[in-house]
Amino acid sequence: MRALTGTFERANISVTDVFMPVTQPPHVSSPLSPPVFHILLALADEERHGYGIMQDVARQTGNALQLGPGTLYGCLKRMLAAGLVEECDERPDPALDDERRRYYRMTRLGKRVVRAETERLADAVIVARTKLAGGNV
Amino acid sequence: MTPESGPIKIFCRIYSVLLYAYPREFRLQYGIAMQQLFRDRCRETARASDRLSKLRFATHIAADWLTTTISERAVAIWSAAHKKTPRNFVTEWAVTIAIYLFATTTLVQAYVVPTGSMEGTIRVGDHMLVDRLTYAQAGSIGPHILPYHQPERGDIVVFLYPEDVRQTYVKRVIGLPGDRIRLDRQQVIRNGRRLTEPYVQHIATYPDAYRDNFPLTPEANTTPRGRDMFASHVLNGEVIVPPQALFVLGDNRENSEDSRYWGFVPRSYVIGKPLFVYWSYDASTADLQGWTLTHILDVTEHFFTRTRWERTLTVPRSQTAREVGGAQ
């Protein structure tokens, strides 16, 4: 965990929480906000456009997290600035219609960050399981 | 390409206006993509087609828009301050505030119902959002842009009280222009057909010839406009609704001051139709007239116990009356 946090600092990632963009200074990186984390997961297997990301995030979370247009593109803007994702090209989605859509892909940095975040969450789950197994709750 | 249905096109156009609340840079960068996303989600919701998911979608979009416009504005101003580039904050914020005002005054508006004339359908203390768009008066190009409708029989309408336009009333439309209306023993007879109205509540405390058998002759509490209706629009014992006007009655039929007393509602006085109740609070008529100190204290003390939680998100609906019997 400590080594990974080191990577975070070197990369100087400025992914800030969507709801508190001002209060968080840009160098704070971990934990990622839920929308950012799930957007990265959505882009882990393939390039997607905005609506595709939104649908995949809804699938991942069992419809618990629905991204509105403002939240989605606000996050993407900050993730682009931080170098977590990049734009590919504009092309139509064969399944939807003949309109051109902007596609996004995850960068290598993005991959590293989402791995690190997954590790962190896994550790948190272990801690939580241990605590709850103690019978306090 | 799926054929675009009318309402979706309209909502997309409204959304494109709402996008102006975002900072200019953000809008130029992502505006088109956001409109695409919004349209795709509209189509998705239209396929689901039940009322609750539509409502959830609308609230979700509204919440998303409100929070992200504020946060994006804040970010824009924060970063501008750090870049030390001169920027006119006043103009930036003025645009945002103008858009908020547009959204809250043109599209929807909140009202509270302080009286019981619609009791049975709408209760005293219901706080509702009113859709101001549907019945808005269409301009010359209006009908092509926005989903205007005319009020129908059985619709609930919110309108300015013709005798005092500072007050707003809510009633049900009974007669449209050209309809012949009379009441016989508390029952409405429209165009010669007796109506069975499922929404009406009859809790008469005392018989009243004027109220129950309308129209007879003006009485003491008939207002000047009501007298005018008696003088110019009654023929053969029936009221005939003139063009560009509506005849409205309360659902709590025997405890309602409505078109029987003050005449027709001019079409231009109609504000809109109730969307849904967002908060229903059990309080007296006098308390609901304004936010007095006693009312504020009362709400703080009894908020949880006197809020009618089961009425939250109920929708006051249009209902059609059945016509029974032949011509009378």
XYZ file of C-alpha atoms in Angstrom:
465
model
C 0.000 0.000 0.000
C 2.678 2.491 0.917
C 4.573 1.944 -2.304
C 1.434 2.539 -4.301
C 0.669 5.763 -2.483
C 4.143 6.815 -3.583
C 3.153 6.344 -7.199
C 0.169 8.568 -6.604
C 2.300 11.413 -5.375
C 4.758 11.241 -8.231
C 2.001 11.296 -10.763
C 0.440 14.330 -9.075
C -3.084 13.282 -9.915
C -5.738 15.885 -9.513
C -8.855 13.825 -9.493
C -11.086 15.688 -7.134
C -14.443 14.732 -5.797
C -17.247 15.974 -7.986
C -19.248 17.325 -5.120
C -16.382 19.052 -3.385
C -14.142 20.291 -6.148
C -13.046 23.406 -4.316
C -12.430 22.111 -0.831
C -10.073 19.385 -1.965
C -6.642 20.585 -3.018
C -5.535 19.097 -6.369
C -2.777 16.867 -4.987
C -5.221 14.796 -2.901
C -5.751 11.683 -4.932
C -6.946 8.741 -2.924
C -9.607 7.558 -2.277
C -11.203 8.129 -5.658
C -14.786 9.332 -5.628
C -17.277 6.568 -6.538
C -18.157 8.073 -9.960
C -14.477 8.333 -10.936
C -13.731 4.805 -9.781
C -16.657 3.308 -11.673
C -15.917 5.314 -14.819
C -12.395 3.886 -14.787
C -13.811 0.390 -14.357
C -16.173 0.963 -17.255
C -13.219 1.847 -19.462
C -11.087 -1.052 -18.226
C -12.178 -3.512 -20.896
C -12.971 -1.316 -23.879
C -13.298 2.187 -25.281
C -16.692 3.684 -24.654
C -18.647 6.854 -25.336
C -20.478 8.831 -22.632
C -23.755 6.942 -22.795
C -21.878 3.631 -22.909
C -19.984 4.578 -19.757
C -23.208 5.547 -18.028
C -24.880 2.253 -18.949
C -21.877 0.211 -17.842
C -21.652 2.016 -14.494
C -25.366 1.327 -13.913
C -24.745 -2.356 -14.719
C -21.707 -2.563 -12.431
C -23.569 -1.130 -9.476
C -26.950 -2.731 -10.057
C -28.489 0.662 -10.954
C -27.371 2.108 -7.612
C -25.150 4.691 -9.291
C -26.775 6.544 -12.176
C -24.521 9.185 -13.664
C -26.248 12.339 -14.867
C -24.761 14.244 -17.806
C -23.223 16.923 -15.582
C -21.640 14.453 -13.181
C -20.281 12.257 -15.964
C -18.694 14.993 -18.048
C -17.514 16.909 -14.979
C -15.628 13.773 -13.912
C -14.309 13.095 -17.406
C -13.025 16.651 -17.643
C -11.034 16.263 -14.432
C -9.867 12.776 -15.378
C -8.630 14.049 -18.733
C -6.743 16.815 -16.974
C -5.205 14.290 -14.602
C -4.237 12.002 -17.465
C -6.331 9.057 -16.302
C -8.283 8.837 -19.537
C -7.800 10.134 -23.043
C -10.053 10.826 -25.966
C -9.801 8.452 -28.878
C -11.691 9.544 -31.942
C -15.214 10.506 -32.843
C -17.149 7.790 -34.566
C -20.724 6.537 -34.698
C -21.863 3.712 -32.467
C -23.024 0.889 -34.766
C -25.632 -0.277 -32.243
C -27.311 3.055 -31.536
C -27.530 5.407 -34.511
C -25.471 7.082 -37.182
C -24.407 10.005 -35.036
C -20.743 10.607 -34.256
C -19.850 10.156 -30.604
C -16.702 10.953 -28.679
C -14.984 7.833 -27.363
C -12.791 7.607 -24.270
C -10.046 5.157 -23.377
C -8.099 4.540 -20.175
C -4.414 5.552 -20.070
C -1.664 3.471 -18.485
C -1.703 5.855 -15.544
C -5.443 5.348 -15.244
C -4.908 1.598 -15.163
C -2.351 1.952 -12.370
C -4.636 4.216 -10.383
C -7.659 1.958 -10.645
C -5.511 -1.044 -9.600
C -4.211 0.877 -6.594
C -7.721 1.922 -5.644
C -8.933 -1.657 -5.921
C -6.105 -2.756 -3.596
C -7.063 -0.062 -1.142
C -10.705 -1.107 -1.214
C -9.755 -4.770 -0.823
C -7.715 -3.871 2.255
C -10.650 -1.870 3.573
C -12.952 -4.841 3.037
C -10.579 -7.094 4.966
C -10.503 -4.635 7.851
C -14.278 -4.306 7.776
C -14.842 -8.083 7.711
C -12.463 -8.551 10.646
C -14.194 -5.898 12.684
C -17.698 -7.136 11.925
C -16.725 -10.752 12.618
C -15.869 -9.626 16.176
C -19.603 -9.430 16.837
C -19.739 -5.735 17.647
C -22.440 -5.110 15.097
C -32.167 5.742 -36.210
C -35.232 5.610 -34.050
C -37.913 8.128 -34.927
C -37.912 10.923 -32.360
C -41.148 11.440 -30.502
C -42.409 14.971 -29.940
C -41.968 15.293 -26.166
C -38.382 13.993 -26.251
C -37.458 16.612 -28.828
C -38.977 19.265 -26.610
C -37.231 18.085 -23.452
C -33.936 18.056 -25.357
C -34.523 21.630 -26.396
C -35.273 22.658 -22.820
C -32.157 20.830 -21.663
C -30.053 22.640 -24.245
C -31.254 25.917 -22.729
C -30.475 24.684 -19.212
C -26.913 23.941 -20.353
C -26.281 27.694 -20.429
C -25.993 27.564 -16.654
C -22.645 25.785 -17.047
C -19.479 27.831 -17.551
C -18.929 28.727 -21.193
C -15.767 26.659 -21.644
C -17.340 23.547 -20.175
C -20.439 23.987 -22.290
C -18.511 24.379 -25.518
C -16.407 21.361 -24.699
C -19.101 18.936 -23.552
C -22.477 20.503 -24.357
C -23.179 18.415 -27.441
C -22.126 15.165 -25.802
C -24.283 15.991 -22.764
C -27.283 16.596 -24.983
C -26.688 13.251 -26.663
C -26.503 11.531 -23.296
C -29.633 13.297 -22.095
C -31.530 12.271 -25.229
C -30.393 8.652 -24.918
C -31.574 8.532 -21.331
C -34.911 10.116 -22.338
C -35.417 7.323 -24.881
C -34.493 4.738 -22.284
C -37.005 6.206 -19.829
C -39.685 6.448 -22.505
C -39.302 2.709 -23.114
C -39.747 1.992 -19.392
C -42.877 4.165 -19.557
C -44.156 3.910 -16.001
C -44.804 7.129 -14.221
C -42.573 6.534 -11.221
C -39.422 5.907 -13.256
C -40.145 9.032 -15.312
C -40.461 11.059 -12.135
C -37.272 9.534 -10.762
C -35.475 10.351 -13.999
C -36.682 13.968 -13.891
C -35.620 14.502 -10.284
C -32.296 12.843 -10.971
C -31.584 15.078 -13.949
C -32.646 18.159 -11.982
C -30.412 17.249 -9.046
C -27.502 16.467 -11.356
C -27.938 19.768 -13.166
C -28.216 21.802 -9.961
C -25.183 20.293 -8.211
C -22.889 20.215 -11.217
C -23.708 23.718 -12.462
C -22.778 25.014 -9.031
C -19.616 22.946 -8.760
C -18.457 23.668 -12.319
C -19.048 27.381 -11.803
C -17.107 27.232 -8.562
C -14.244 25.402 -10.268
C -14.216 27.890 -13.150
C -14.033 30.832 -10.796
C -11.475 29.142 -8.564
C -9.178 28.364 -11.471
C -9.680 31.779 -13.038
C -8.617 33.382 -9.773
C -5.476 31.248 -9.792
C -4.600 32.004 -13.379
C -4.965 35.700 -12.583
C -6.784 36.285 -15.840
C -9.256 39.119 -15.595
C -12.783 37.783 -15.868
C -16.074 39.358 -15.174
C -17.533 37.334 -12.297
C -20.669 39.432 -12.232
C -21.571 38.498 -15.799
C -20.718 34.859 -15.197
C -22.993 34.601 -12.181
C -25.705 36.774 -13.668
C -26.179 34.242 -16.446
C -26.400 31.362 -13.969
C -28.918 33.167 -11.799
C -30.982 34.126 -14.830
C -31.143 30.472 -15.866
C -32.185 29.404 -12.357
C -34.911 32.023 -12.393
C -36.066 30.817 -15.807
C -36.230 27.253 -14.557
C -38.114 28.060 -11.371
C -40.569 30.586 -12.713
C -41.275 29.474 -16.261
C -41.245 25.711 -16.032
C -42.417 24.888 -12.531
C -43.441 26.774 -9.442
C -44.233 25.726 -5.904
C -47.639 26.433 -4.351
C -49.304 25.610 -1.072
C -53.025 24.858 -0.816
C -54.514 26.622 2.199
C -58.216 25.835 1.714
C -60.292 22.717 1.484
C -62.307 23.307 -1.672
C -60.601 20.383 -3.430
C -60.532 18.176 -0.315
C -60.819 14.570 -1.387
C -58.278 15.153 -4.140
C -56.000 17.843 -2.754
C -55.771 18.394 0.997
C -55.273 21.507 3.098
C -51.529 21.851 3.605
C -50.451 20.142 0.389
C -47.358 21.795 -1.067
C -47.287 21.136 -4.779
C -45.124 21.815 -7.769
C -47.144 23.277 -10.599
C -46.273 22.715 -14.243
C -46.479 26.166 -15.798
C -45.564 25.074 -19.282
C -48.417 22.867 -20.434
C -51.196 25.444 -20.398
C -49.005 28.437 -21.214
C -50.521 30.704 -23.818
C -48.968 29.844 -27.149
C -47.437 32.697 -29.085
C -47.216 32.620 -32.847
C -44.344 30.135 -32.953
C -45.035 28.647 -29.522
C -46.908 25.488 -30.542
C -43.983 24.319 -32.644
C -41.488 24.578 -29.832
C -43.275 23.607 -26.660
C -45.785 20.939 -25.613
C -48.783 23.220 -25.176
C -52.168 21.727 -24.451
C -55.601 23.136 -23.860
C -57.289 22.324 -20.544
C -59.746 19.446 -20.932
C -62.887 18.586 -18.973
C -61.842 16.862 -15.741
C -58.382 18.482 -15.611
C -57.236 20.161 -12.431
C -56.046 23.712 -13.113
C -54.230 26.338 -11.088
C -55.258 29.869 -12.027
C -55.429 33.474 -10.894
C -58.626 34.210 -9.001
C -60.515 36.507 -11.405
C -61.848 38.764 -8.625
C -58.381 39.294 -7.130
C -55.405 38.273 -9.248
C -53.073 38.321 -6.253
C -54.601 35.008 -5.213
C -54.203 31.678 -6.953
C -56.894 29.027 -6.882
C -56.977 25.380 -7.809
C -60.185 23.761 -9.162
C -61.377 21.189 -11.642
C -62.492 22.088 -15.166
C -66.161 21.229 -15.677
C -67.095 23.283 -18.711
C -65.190 24.276 -21.835
C -66.270 27.068 -24.204
C -69.676 26.255 -25.664
C -70.683 23.788 -22.918
C -74.095 24.183 -21.289
C -73.882 23.616 -17.528
C -76.410 23.366 -14.735
C -76.603 21.680 -11.339
C -79.624 19.682 -10.260
C -79.694 18.447 -6.672
C -75.876 18.648 -6.388
C -75.317 16.843 -9.677
C -73.801 18.492 -12.716
C -75.725 18.292 -15.967
C -73.447 19.147 -18.878
C -74.900 19.559 -22.346
C -78.044 17.834 -21.134
C -76.245 14.780 -19.731
C -76.062 14.002 -16.040
C -72.478 13.432 -14.827
C -71.240 10.808 -12.398
C -68.101 12.340 -11.004
C -65.864 9.832 -9.201
C -63.693 12.572 -7.700
C -66.461 14.585 -6.048
C -67.086 14.566 -2.329
C -70.528 15.497 -1.001
C -70.381 16.472 2.655
C -73.140 19.056 2.780
C -73.747 20.435 6.214
C -76.962 22.183 5.246
C -79.059 22.400 2.097
C -78.521 25.454 -0.058
C -80.773 26.009 -3.037
C -78.337 28.318 -4.843
C -75.383 25.987 -4.434
C -77.178 22.725 -5.209
C -79.495 23.834 -8.004
C -77.526 26.185 -10.160
C -78.184 28.661 -11.762
C -81.175 30.216 -10.019
C -80.865 33.916 -9.165
C -77.827 35.813 -7.829
C -77.630 35.990 -4.060
C -75.634 37.961 -1.507
C -72.282 36.219 -1.972
C -72.399 36.249 -5.755
C -69.562 38.546 -6.832
C -69.853 41.203 -9.569
C -68.329 38.815 -12.123
C -70.780 36.159 -10.976
C -73.663 38.580 -11.492
C -72.323 39.355 -14.939
C -72.406 35.626 -15.723
C -76.034 35.459 -14.625
C -76.894 38.520 -16.689
C -75.215 37.595 -19.962
C -74.509 33.861 -20.086
C -77.598 32.120 -18.740
C -80.083 30.750 -21.225
C -83.039 28.459 -20.429
C -81.766 27.760 -16.921
C -78.277 26.795 -18.099
C -74.946 28.589 -18.054
C -73.262 28.706 -21.448
C -69.468 28.945 -21.250
C -68.235 31.798 -23.501
C -65.161 31.502 -25.782
C -61.738 31.713 -24.094
C -63.156 30.848 -20.671
C -63.546 27.872 -18.348
C -66.226 26.870 -15.873
C -64.573 25.330 -12.816
C -65.874 23.645 -9.651
C -64.201 22.351 -6.494
C -64.180 18.610 -5.773
C -65.433 19.308 -2.255
C -68.566 20.431 -4.039
C -70.641 21.780 -1.149
C -67.751 23.630 0.502
C -66.253 25.325 -2.497
C -66.403 28.872 -3.745
C -66.094 28.398 -7.459
C -67.531 29.436 -10.818
C -71.012 29.276 -9.289
C -70.165 32.346 -7.212
C -67.617 34.307 -9.197
C -68.136 33.327 -12.796
C -65.806 31.989 -15.459
C -62.012 31.771 -15.452
C -60.575 33.622 -18.478
C -58.253 31.272 -20.385
C -55.373 33.743 -19.954
C -55.641 33.463 -16.136
C -54.754 29.766 -16.181
C -51.271 29.193 -14.757
C -50.782 25.469 -15.005
C -51.576 22.060 -13.665
C -50.384 20.364 -10.463
C -47.416 18.047 -11.040
C -47.099 16.339 -7.675
C -47.262 16.979 -3.947
C -43.756 17.315 -2.547
C -44.755 17.960 1.053
C -48.054 17.721 2.850
C -48.267 19.289 6.278
C -51.261 19.257 8.573
C -51.863 22.897 9.504
C -54.700 25.394 9.691
C -55.738 27.563 6.782
C -54.560 30.723 8.501
C -51.113 29.271 9.175
C -50.627 28.269 5.567
C -51.233 31.770 4.197
C -47.652 32.802 4.840
C -44.536 31.968 6.819
C -45.360 33.681 10.087
C -43.202 33.148 13.161
C -45.799 30.945 14.840
C -46.015 28.768 11.735
C -42.222 28.368 11.563
C -42.120 27.347 15.234
C -45.027 24.994 14.672
C -43.274 23.326 11.728
C -39.982 22.948 13.598
C -41.766 21.345 16.499
C -44.139 19.040 14.613
C -42.379 18.448 11.285
C -42.074 14.689 11.675
C -45.397 13.991 13.315
C -47.641 16.267 11.278
C -46.146 15.745 7.858
C -48.452 13.402 5.927
C -45.667 11.216 4.597
C -47.998 9.009 2.598
C -48.985 11.988 0.442
C -45.439 12.772 -0.623
C -45.117 12.403 -4.401
C -48.834 11.812 -4.929
C -50.106 13.135 -8.218
C -53.445 15.022 -8.342
C -54.827 13.495 -11.525
C -57.222 14.488 -14.221
C -60.310 12.319 -14.139
C -63.113 11.985 -16.570
C -66.676 12.120 -15.401
C -69.010 9.469 -16.783
C -72.067 10.724 -18.579
C -75.178 8.837 -17.631
C -78.711 9.051 -18.889
C -79.997 10.522 -22.117
C -80.703 14.114 -22.843
C -82.671 15.840 -20.124
